[in-house]
XYZ file of C-alpha atoms in Angstrom:
724
model
C 128.652 105.456 91.119
C 124.877 105.705 90.627
C 124.226 102.539 92.628
C 126.352 103.759 95.532
C 124.592 107.120 95.594
C 121.101 105.664 95.171
C 121.656 103.325 98.135
C 122.284 106.204 100.535
C 119.240 106.331 102.872
C 116.687 109.101 102.258
C 115.040 110.685 105.348
C 111.239 110.339 105.217
C 109.983 111.322 108.671
C 110.707 111.948 112.331
C 109.050 112.164 115.718
C 110.216 113.483 119.060
C 109.743 110.769 121.684
C 108.547 110.759 125.287
C 107.455 113.585 127.529
C 110.983 114.781 128.154
C 111.504 114.866 124.344
C 115.126 113.871 124.766
C 115.261 111.679 121.680
C 114.101 111.596 118.080
C 113.100 108.624 115.970
C 113.967 109.055 112.295
C 112.553 107.107 109.371
C 114.450 106.410 106.149
C 113.851 104.741 102.803
C 116.756 102.925 101.163
C 117.184 101.086 97.861
C 118.651 97.580 97.820
C 119.796 96.845 94.259
C 120.942 93.326 95.061
C 117.440 92.289 96.159
C 115.657 94.838 93.930
C 113.564 96.203 96.817
C 113.063 99.379 98.805
C 113.591 98.995 102.538
C 112.474 101.060 105.505
C 114.867 101.923 108.331
C 114.455 103.629 111.686
C 117.185 105.285 113.695
C 117.035 106.839 117.156
C 119.011 109.924 118.119
C 119.417 110.790 121.796
C 119.861 114.528 122.295
C 122.092 116.102 124.923
C 122.264 119.609 126.366
C 125.916 119.204 127.292
C 127.476 117.413 124.332
C 126.939 115.853 120.927
C 123.889 113.725 120.217
C 124.154 109.948 120.404
C 123.117 108.191 117.200
C 121.974 104.607 117.676
C 122.390 102.042 114.862
C 119.698 101.997 112.193
C 117.312 99.058 112.161
C 115.308 97.637 109.276
C 111.542 97.495 109.877
C 108.879 95.686 107.892
C 105.645 97.351 108.943
C 103.350 99.455 106.765
C 103.159 102.393 109.182
C 103.789 103.219 112.836
C 103.078 106.150 115.109
C 103.880 107.146 118.697
C 101.212 108.818 120.810
C 101.749 112.384 121.981
C 102.979 111.245 125.397
C 105.401 108.784 123.804
C 104.076 105.975 125.986
C 102.065 104.180 123.283
C 102.962 103.126 119.783
C 100.637 101.720 117.143
C 101.940 99.576 114.282
C 100.089 98.578 111.101
C 101.547 95.376 109.755
C 100.827 93.083 106.828
C 102.076 89.526 106.382
C 101.993 87.288 103.325
C 100.284 83.983 103.994
C 100.027 81.555 101.108
C 98.498 83.390 98.177
C 96.924 86.054 100.362
C 97.818 88.790 102.837
C 96.860 89.176 106.474
C 96.559 92.521 108.256
C 97.313 93.290 111.900
C 97.154 96.236 114.276
C 99.622 96.168 117.186
C 99.804 98.309 120.303
C 103.144 98.654 122.068
C 103.846 100.295 125.414
C 107.564 100.651 125.840
C 109.012 97.270 124.837
C 105.793 95.460 125.775
C 103.399 94.277 123.069
C 99.983 94.948 124.615
C 97.925 93.324 121.860
C 97.924 92.151 118.250
C 94.557 92.488 116.525
C 93.937 90.498 113.335
C 91.819 92.767 111.093
C 92.068 90.671 107.922
C 88.337 89.936 107.950
C 87.525 93.617 108.433
C 89.235 95.209 105.423
C 91.906 95.038 102.729
C 95.217 96.857 102.396
C 96.180 99.727 104.676
C 96.563 103.220 103.213
C 99.940 104.711 104.147
C 100.210 107.310 101.379
C 100.319 111.066 101.996
C 97.032 111.827 100.243
C 94.512 109.426 101.836
C 96.409 107.623 104.588
C 95.534 108.132 108.269
C 97.138 107.003 111.519
C 96.297 109.096 114.560
C 95.765 108.634 118.301
C 92.810 109.995 120.220
C 93.669 112.560 122.876
C 93.112 110.085 125.727
C 95.401 107.607 123.909
C 92.802 104.855 124.138
C 91.947 104.738 120.421
C 93.577 105.056 117.014
C 92.049 105.794 113.632
C 93.526 104.497 110.400
C 92.454 104.130 106.755
C 92.215 100.878 104.812
C 90.555 99.520 101.702
C 86.993 98.403 102.405
C 86.033 94.874 101.547
C 83.577 94.489 98.702
C 80.110 94.198 100.176
C 78.027 91.313 98.903
C 74.758 93.224 98.845
C 74.895 93.288 95.034
C 74.154 89.667 94.185
C 73.411 90.183 90.493
C 75.281 88.175 87.846
C 77.310 91.227 86.795
C 78.423 92.484 90.207
C 82.072 91.542 89.918
C 82.331 93.197 86.497
C 80.711 96.513 87.449
C 83.001 99.544 87.065
C 84.024 101.531 90.112
C 86.516 104.389 89.877
C 89.830 104.025 91.658
C 92.224 106.697 92.965
C 94.432 106.738 89.883
C 98.192 106.911 89.361
C 100.172 105.551 92.301
C 96.994 104.204 93.936
C 95.700 101.923 91.198
C 93.148 99.382 92.367
C 92.305 101.295 95.526
C 88.645 102.215 95.274
C 87.118 102.590 98.707
C 89.247 104.141 101.474
C 87.487 103.570 104.781
C 88.259 104.651 108.335
C 88.567 102.149 111.162
C 88.829 102.917 114.869
C 90.613 100.494 117.180
C 89.707 101.133 120.826
C 91.074 99.368 123.898
C 89.912 99.352 127.502
C 91.977 99.747 130.684
C 92.993 96.090 130.387
C 94.166 96.658 126.784
C 91.386 94.521 125.323
C 90.811 95.850 121.792
C 87.835 96.180 119.488
C 87.565 97.564 115.949
C 84.800 99.684 114.406
C 84.265 100.724 110.797
C 83.011 104.241 110.058
C 80.320 104.112 107.387
C 80.548 107.078 105.007
C 78.811 108.055 101.731
C 80.027 106.412 98.542
C 80.461 109.774 96.794
C 83.082 110.857 99.353
C 86.613 109.437 99.478
C 87.774 110.378 102.962
C 91.230 110.204 104.489
C 93.686 112.104 106.707
C 91.440 111.513 109.743
C 92.266 113.099 113.100
C 90.410 112.986 116.420
C 88.807 115.985 118.069
C 89.364 116.325 121.827
C 85.942 117.731 122.641
C 83.514 116.229 121.800
C 85.183 112.815 121.821
C 82.871 111.364 119.158
C 84.043 113.890 116.538
C 86.763 113.545 113.928
C 87.940 115.682 111.047
C 88.982 114.421 107.625
C 89.751 115.530 104.068
C 87.498 114.156 101.328
C 87.687 113.920 97.544
C 84.405 113.945 95.624
C 83.215 112.178 92.490
C 82.370 114.387 89.526
C 79.041 114.412 87.693
C 80.353 111.821 85.207
C 81.306 109.560 88.133
C 84.976 110.178 87.442
C 87.391 110.431 90.324
C 90.183 112.699 89.137
C 93.631 111.291 89.985
C 94.778 112.453 93.410
C 98.540 111.921 93.515
C 100.465 115.187 93.250
C 97.320 117.196 92.433
C 96.419 119.903 94.953
C 93.570 121.380 92.891
C 91.110 118.548 93.379
C 87.446 118.876 94.479
C 88.441 118.215 98.072
C 87.312 119.707 101.350
C 87.624 119.401 105.110
C 84.697 117.572 106.688
C 83.544 117.248 110.281
C 82.612 113.637 111.067
C 80.257 113.235 114.050
C 79.837 109.634 115.151
C 76.543 108.431 116.570
C 77.072 108.076 120.316
C 77.424 104.345 120.824
C 79.867 102.175 122.720
C 82.199 101.262 119.844
C 79.827 99.361 117.534
C 81.054 97.174 114.704
C 79.749 99.725 112.184
C 79.622 103.363 113.207
C 77.029 105.634 111.617
C 77.892 109.296 111.347
C 76.834 112.740 110.186
C 79.257 114.627 107.946
C 79.410 118.417 107.624
C 81.558 120.213 105.073
C 83.550 123.064 106.637
C 85.255 124.546 103.565
C 84.196 126.415 100.438
C 83.683 124.582 97.159
C 86.074 126.838 95.231
C 88.940 125.658 97.441
C 90.833 122.372 97.499
C 91.728 121.644 101.126
C 93.984 119.094 102.811
C 96.028 118.162 105.882
C 93.779 119.076 108.835
C 95.547 119.559 112.176
C 94.150 120.480 115.579
C 96.120 123.233 117.282
C 94.775 124.035 120.738
C 91.162 125.147 120.120
C 91.576 125.633 116.368
C 91.453 123.462 113.286
C 94.070 124.441 110.678
C 94.614 123.162 107.159
C 96.233 123.890 103.792
C 94.192 124.993 100.795
C 94.648 125.935 97.155
C 92.296 126.968 94.375
C 90.139 124.119 93.046
C 90.520 123.504 89.326
C 93.063 125.106 87.024
C 96.786 124.470 87.612
C 97.436 121.253 89.506
C 99.627 123.107 91.996
C 99.305 126.757 92.943
C 100.029 128.903 95.988
C 98.899 127.371 99.288
C 97.045 129.288 101.947
C 96.822 128.363 105.619
C 93.310 128.458 107.086
C 92.205 128.394 110.730
C 88.766 127.676 112.194
C 87.805 127.935 115.899
C 86.428 124.600 117.124
C 86.607 124.839 120.917
C 83.568 124.949 123.215
C 83.724 128.757 123.184
C 83.877 129.008 119.380
C 81.144 131.277 118.080
C 82.159 131.793 114.447
C 81.821 129.291 111.656
C 84.097 131.326 109.402
C 87.684 130.366 108.731
C 90.512 132.894 109.066
C 93.337 133.062 106.541
C 96.642 132.965 108.404
C 98.766 133.089 105.258
C 97.318 134.226 101.942
C 98.213 133.937 98.273
C 101.162 136.046 97.127
C 100.903 137.153 93.501
C 104.456 138.513 93.170
C 107.355 137.827 95.565
C 107.396 140.289 98.464
C 110.220 142.737 99.137
C 111.878 140.160 101.391
C 111.728 137.623 98.527
C 108.921 135.496 100.004
C 106.884 134.187 97.035
C 104.001 132.701 99.025
C 103.635 129.219 100.450
C 104.240 126.159 98.265
C 103.759 123.442 100.820
C 104.068 119.657 100.479
C 101.018 117.387 100.599
C 100.832 117.674 104.386
C 101.910 119.592 107.409
C 104.227 117.512 109.591
C 102.240 115.254 111.913
C 103.472 117.480 114.751
C 103.847 120.995 113.279
C 103.467 123.351 116.273
C 105.917 125.577 118.140
C 105.326 127.569 121.329
C 107.517 130.658 121.212
C 105.739 132.951 123.690
C 107.454 132.701 127.100
C 104.299 134.055 128.774
C 102.054 131.300 127.432
C 101.897 127.541 126.978
C 99.781 127.839 123.855
C 101.162 127.169 120.361
C 102.206 130.258 118.426
C 103.524 128.931 115.091
C 103.277 126.127 112.544
C 106.451 124.812 110.896
C 106.379 123.644 107.286
C 108.781 123.614 104.357
C 108.029 125.475 101.169
C 109.497 126.004 97.706
C 111.275 129.365 97.574
C 112.707 129.947 94.130
C 114.882 126.977 93.232
C 115.184 125.747 96.814
C 112.978 124.613 99.674
C 113.139 126.398 103.003
C 111.656 126.403 106.495
C 108.645 128.679 106.951
C 107.126 129.458 110.353
C 103.477 130.481 110.030
C 102.163 132.569 112.923
C 98.815 131.478 114.351
C 98.021 135.189 114.568
C 98.826 135.657 110.883
C 102.122 136.309 109.137
C 105.279 134.316 108.570
C 109.028 134.147 108.954
C 111.505 132.320 106.718
C 114.601 130.660 108.160
C 118.017 131.418 106.660
C 118.483 128.857 103.875
C 122.263 128.564 104.164
C 124.609 127.688 101.305
C 122.734 125.869 98.503
C 120.665 123.749 100.917
C 117.111 122.614 100.341
C 115.215 121.780 103.535
C 112.452 119.419 104.650
C 110.640 119.945 107.956
C 110.187 116.541 109.621
C 108.730 117.342 113.067
C 108.633 119.695 116.022
C 108.599 118.972 119.745
C 105.568 121.229 120.294
C 107.756 123.717 122.129
C 110.843 125.325 120.611
C 112.684 122.575 118.749
C 112.379 121.496 115.153
C 114.040 118.632 113.303
C 114.746 118.904 109.566
C 116.656 117.168 106.831
C 118.637 119.256 104.377
C 120.708 118.395 101.337
C 122.521 119.711 98.262
C 123.735 117.956 95.103
C 127.008 117.363 97.006
C 125.487 116.477 100.411
C 123.082 113.507 100.406
C 121.507 114.542 103.695
C 122.090 116.118 107.061
C 119.697 115.794 109.996
C 119.623 119.071 111.884
C 117.861 120.108 115.077
C 116.938 123.752 115.391
C 116.375 125.697 118.608
C 113.845 128.398 117.746
C 114.097 131.658 119.702
C 111.160 133.873 120.617
C 111.978 136.135 117.658
C 111.832 133.045 115.328
C 115.590 133.027 114.686
C 116.920 129.460 114.639
C 120.197 127.941 115.835
C 120.924 124.704 113.984
C 122.922 121.688 115.130
C 123.813 118.810 112.820
C 123.029 115.528 114.609
C 123.368 112.942 111.830
C 124.977 112.409 108.435
C 125.235 109.326 106.223
C 128.302 107.132 106.395
C 130.058 107.448 103.046
C 132.856 105.409 101.563
C 136.076 107.277 100.825
C 135.581 107.232 97.054
C 132.003 108.529 97.300
C 132.985 111.305 99.719
C 135.858 112.368 97.456
C 133.628 112.396 94.377
C 130.903 114.430 96.099
C 133.419 117.010 97.262
C 133.996 117.963 93.615
C 130.339 118.901 92.958
C 129.585 122.618 92.573
C 126.099 124.145 92.384
C 124.906 127.610 91.410
C 121.526 129.208 90.742
C 121.594 131.537 87.742
C 118.829 133.998 86.873
C 118.013 134.228 83.177
C 117.845 137.829 81.878
C 114.694 138.969 80.072
C 112.813 135.795 80.976
C 111.685 136.582 84.521
C 111.148 134.656 86.731
C 113.144 131.908 84.992
C 116.322 130.717 86.663
C 118.376 127.577 86.269
C 120.304 125.357 88.667
C 123.697 124.507 87.182
C 125.493 121.504 88.673
C 129.037 120.749 87.539
C 132.376 119.348 88.588
C 135.617 121.245 87.881
C 137.303 117.894 87.323
C 135.222 117.511 84.137
C 137.336 120.098 82.305
C 136.597 123.537 80.885
C 133.702 122.752 78.532
C 132.151 119.380 79.324
C 128.951 118.412 77.490
C 125.823 119.927 79.036
C 122.466 118.250 79.634
C 119.381 120.459 79.810
C 116.866 118.879 82.230
C 113.475 120.645 82.351
C 111.225 119.447 85.159
C 107.756 117.939 84.838
C 104.441 119.129 86.138
C 104.625 121.690 84.608
C 104.138 123.026 88.133
C 106.952 121.061 89.730
C 110.096 122.985 90.639
C 113.548 121.425 90.507
C 115.375 122.325 93.722
C 118.921 121.993 95.006
C 117.974 118.862 96.967
C 120.208 115.820 96.482
C 119.223 113.505 93.634
C 121.345 110.416 93.055
C 120.815 110.313 89.276
C 121.650 114.004 88.855
C 124.850 113.860 90.862
C 125.923 110.580 89.266
C 125.554 112.032 85.772
C 127.716 115.011 86.731
C 130.338 112.580 88.016
C 130.204 110.853 84.607
C 131.548 114.039 83.039
C 128.464 116.153 82.245
C 127.272 119.579 83.380
C 123.556 119.615 84.202
C 121.263 122.624 83.859
C 117.803 122.458 85.466
C 115.682 125.409 84.276
C 112.790 126.526 86.461
C 110.649 128.115 83.802
C 107.470 130.212 84.062
C 104.872 128.069 85.833
C 107.296 126.657 88.407
C 106.079 126.963 92.022
C 108.183 129.175 94.266
C 108.060 132.385 92.251
C 104.611 133.800 93.103
C 101.136 132.798 91.993
C 101.208 135.092 88.958
C 104.166 133.106 87.603
C 102.263 129.836 87.908
C 99.215 131.182 86.100
C 101.446 132.851 83.522
C 101.996 129.457 81.896
C 98.322 128.441 81.675
C 97.368 128.458 78.014
C 101.026 128.899 76.991
C 102.324 125.325 77.268
C 104.550 124.461 74.333
C 105.463 128.098 73.846
C 106.429 130.058 76.945
C 107.948 127.091 78.774
C 109.884 126.095 75.646
C 111.140 129.649 75.150
C 112.207 129.874 78.814
C 114.153 126.619 78.523
C 115.974 127.588 75.350
C 116.577 131.064 76.791
C 118.198 129.536 79.872
C 120.425 127.396 77.654
C 121.428 130.377 75.526
C 122.320 132.266 78.701
C 124.663 129.629 80.117
C 126.278 129.325 76.680
C 126.863 133.073 76.775
C 128.373 132.710 80.257
C 130.791 130.059 78.956
C 129.295 127.285 81.099
C 127.951 125.356 78.089
C 129.222 125.151 74.547
C 127.383 124.811 71.234
C 128.463 122.109 68.822
C 128.263 118.402 68.026
C 128.411 116.279 71.166
C 128.039 119.296 73.454
C 124.309 119.816 74.167
C 121.780 117.176 75.253
C 118.252 117.277 76.686
C 116.291 114.917 78.915
C 113.073 115.015 80.894
C 110.061 113.083 82.126
C 106.310 113.714 81.842
C 105.956 117.449 81.078
C 109.756 117.555 81.095
C 109.603 114.956 78.312
C 107.017 117.145 76.573
C 109.544 119.982 76.670
C 112.439 117.785 75.555
C 110.409 116.640 72.549
C 109.403 120.217 71.772
C 113.003 121.423 71.996
C 114.404 118.847 69.592
C 111.513 119.561 67.210
C 111.596 123.362 67.383
C 115.424 123.589 67.556
C 116.500 120.547 65.554
C 120.128 121.592 65.082
C 120.804 122.465 68.720
C 120.864 119.115 70.528
C 123.056 116.081 69.946
C 120.625 113.602 71.537
C 117.571 113.375 73.804
C 116.162 111.011 76.427
C 112.533 111.073 77.593
C 110.637 109.245 80.331
C 106.880 108.792 79.850
C 106.620 112.017 77.845
C 103.446 113.898 76.937
C 103.580 113.816 73.132
C 99.961 114.276 72.022
C 97.811 116.579 74.134
C 94.656 115.348 72.424
C 95.138 111.803 73.780
C 93.210 111.835 77.071
C 91.585 108.416 76.738
C 93.372 106.569 79.554
C 94.759 109.350 81.757
C 93.620 109.726 85.358
C 93.914 113.528 85.008
C 91.999 114.556 81.852
C 91.516 118.032 83.336
C 95.288 118.618 82.999
C 95.130 118.445 79.214
C 92.396 121.072 79.156
C 93.347 123.428 81.978
C 97.073 123.681 81.298
C 96.436 124.480 77.634
C 93.899 127.202 78.425
C 90.654 125.248 77.942
C 87.903 125.084 80.528
C 87.469 121.952 82.639
C 85.157 122.736 85.552
C 85.370 120.745 88.773
C 82.687 120.812 91.411
C 82.245 119.791 95.006
C 79.678 120.191 97.757
C 79.194 123.719 99.098
C 80.250 124.623 102.620
C 77.652 123.643 105.188
C 76.419 120.571 103.325
C 75.401 117.834 105.768
C 75.255 114.178 104.786
C 74.305 111.002 106.577
C 76.318 107.793 106.366
C 74.251 106.542 103.436
C 74.904 109.731 101.454
C 71.465 111.284 101.819
C 71.360 115.030 102.433
C 70.392 116.119 105.898
C 70.534 119.742 104.819
C 71.950 121.908 102.060
C 74.134 124.862 102.823
C 72.656 128.311 103.131
C 74.528 129.368 99.993
C 73.273 126.458 97.908
C 69.722 125.250 97.594
C 68.800 121.703 96.634
C 69.824 120.703 93.084
C 67.906 122.501 90.376
C 66.551 121.271 87.076
C 69.554 122.770 85.284
C 71.541 119.771 86.452
C 75.235 119.372 87.231
C 78.128 121.030 85.441
C 79.270 118.708 82.672
C 82.957 118.001 81.987
C 83.967 118.859 78.411
C 84.059 116.429 75.528
C 87.078 116.200 73.240
C 85.700 118.100 70.252
C 87.527 118.378 66.959
C 88.377 122.003 67.801
C 89.851 121.034 71.168
C 91.767 118.151 69.660
C 93.249 120.350 66.942
C 94.423 122.963 69.435
C 95.964 120.412 71.799
C 97.759 118.606 68.998
C 99.147 121.828 67.556
C 100.538 122.758 70.972
C 102.101 119.294 71.381
C 105.497 117.908 70.302
C 103.898 115.557 67.780
C 103.294 118.561 65.530
C 107.106 118.990 65.200
C 107.995 115.337 64.645
C 108.989 115.947 61.008
C 111.750 118.322 62.119
C 113.482 116.057 64.650
C 117.110 115.225 63.842
C 118.542 114.275 67.250
C 118.746 110.602 68.273
C 115.993 109.822 70.793
C 115.801 107.311 73.646
C 112.309 106.686 75.065
C 111.723 105.087 78.482
C 108.119 103.970 78.937
C 106.282 102.546 81.960
C 103.561 100.268 80.629
C 101.379 100.760 83.731
C 101.445 104.554 83.518
C 98.012 105.909 84.484
C 98.941 109.573 84.061
C 100.303 109.695 80.498
C 99.173 106.942 78.198
C 102.138 104.687 77.259
C 100.717 104.814 73.734
C 101.900 108.421 73.431
C 105.565 107.469 73.763
C 105.126 104.302 71.729
C 103.470 106.147 68.839
C 106.223 108.777 68.969
C 108.777 105.964 68.721
C 107.107 104.620 65.587
C 106.792 108.098 64.063
C 110.493 108.785 64.664
C 111.546 105.367 63.354
C 109.606 105.946 60.164
C 111.383 109.251 59.567
C 114.905 108.259 60.651
C 117.439 107.386 57.974
C 119.525 105.708 60.674
C 117.076 103.428 62.471
C 119.519 102.914 65.352
C 119.091 106.604 66.238
C 115.716 105.829 67.830
C 115.399 103.377 70.697
C 112.804 102.588 73.334
C 112.851 100.602 76.576
C 109.553 99.510 78.121
C 109.003 98.532 81.750
C 106.189 96.191 82.718
C 104.673 96.923 86.104
C 106.125 100.451 86.194
C 103.912 103.516 86.296
C 104.502 107.214 85.665
C 107.562 107.910 87.878
C 109.535 104.814 86.760
C 110.743 104.668 90.348
C 111.126 100.952 90.951
C 114.646 100.042 92.072
C 115.602 98.211 88.874
C 113.680 100.554 86.552
C 115.280 103.686 88.013
C 118.759 102.184 87.657
C 118.179 101.011 84.097
C 116.677 104.375 83.086
C 119.716 106.197 84.477
C 122.247 103.848 82.895
C 120.502 103.764 79.513
C 120.322 107.580 79.288
C 123.948 107.879 80.447
C 125.131 105.410 77.833
C 122.969 107.031 75.140
C 124.585 110.403 75.817
C 128.164 109.211 76.404
C 128.228 107.391 73.064
C 127.564 110.708 71.314
C 129.286 113.233 73.614
C 132.474 115.169 72.982
C 134.379 115.403 76.270
């Protein structure tokens, strides 16, 4: 059943097409287990005011990224093609079904960036240029004998080997004759998420990560607390040179980590969180006037941090890595100007649609029964397209008509085609969210099937992060395991986003204690409710990353409670920071200081990195020097080890299955491997400890084959010991 569920397409994006906005193009990712690859699909849906939408057949595509212009007339495609032992890179411009040009950019740069943290693909307002991000070629200015061996930091987990993201502008004339220009930027800035400004035309905006004083680039994937700001990029006024010099001005404060710039009318808006500390915290939405009439250089906060959930239950904004590419709505009948931004956010144990007013304030759409929602796009007027799902519903594509009062009428326009056996199995899945008494704000998502009997074995599945909420969104492995006869309980413990900023910070310095107590408290509660049952073969635990940290803690601190455990790339020894791309995590989450620093607002740099001016709030560097990252002292090491699962290894009784990605950049594979050896040494039955290792797999273990094997191995590990 897992393979059938995992091969259901997953919606990844959408865009309203053409000026009349009568159709939507949807993007999907799908797993092909036969070929062991992930594929990309696109599907077009034609909307109708008088009847149901028309869904055209899905088509497989093999490009890296594609984007329609605002008018819908132009479409840019980034494509790569294997040629011999190398790869060639192309930029294509399409107008309707006509290919206007193909530009070979292989000699200009390396691989395209299409990720959500650095990647860029955006049209200029006149639709005569596009900007994208790609890996710069190594310059040959360093001719010394050691040049090819010299260390240069890369972007870390999920982006290994990518060291120099660089922006390129492809411009074409009225005859569609193209040229390409590289924007030269300082080496200490890692810029991405570029967008064009309308006026002046030679201005762009981008988000930039900064190197630390030790020349470390802290890993970027999934970390919203990085030294990262919004920068204004002013190109020297030339007629599309091969290399474009620029002046860069930082627009945001150094104590904030900022991302996802969008231009909305005469304003620049973006998401921000606190720099340093927890890797995810409450997002704020900032707005800065940028039009010709703008007189203030100060940003306005449209939506601020919420410490405790408000009376209406709104806990603050916990946004994804980016706003949708087209996030605006115009809900004022007296004006053509945008009034709201649409984005999805974690709200308790679900995700929901939040409309942020450009005048300040918010409204939250009705979540419906058990759904979790993703905002995919808006039409810039009053329509929004979303995907939603539950553990029993793989996905639904819904189009919402947003009224002036922000109420939304939803219409389902697409669902997956399911075989009869899959549809029947999914119809048996039941989901409930249960609050845990005396452990506020902890709650747990319980997923079960009545066909499994009165007291099926229960698997406790704490999430990773630790600031990463489990929601009611469909997950193939979760649903498949329920259909194998288990009840699953996903506790959202203190520190989970979606419960207010105070809850997130309530875990800092308490890892290994408060999160563990919340998890065991949630299990005790569902036992009391009669959902789970104590006894041999009845309780299991599994988790990955920080979820693996918790699983290891639970079997060490409560050795007689669990029948067996499975862990994916677990954190076992907090003192082992030697190979991680996020050493700050090991300090900050356990209550130790790890300062991060970035340029102050107002800093101006030239293309070569030299300062044009320092901000008014920060003079030139002083003799006191930069802030130094901490060293792993014996005191720090002792504290981190005592708070880690390795300190309880002597108490473990439950059989343990470890699943380790050997290319993990986030948690050293050595942590899981050493835990394996420690458990083997202490086990009287050596077969009670097993470990599978996956070459080429990193922290998520998300390759098609690896994900399947991890699911099947954990399932078999539990089923061999379960009492049904």
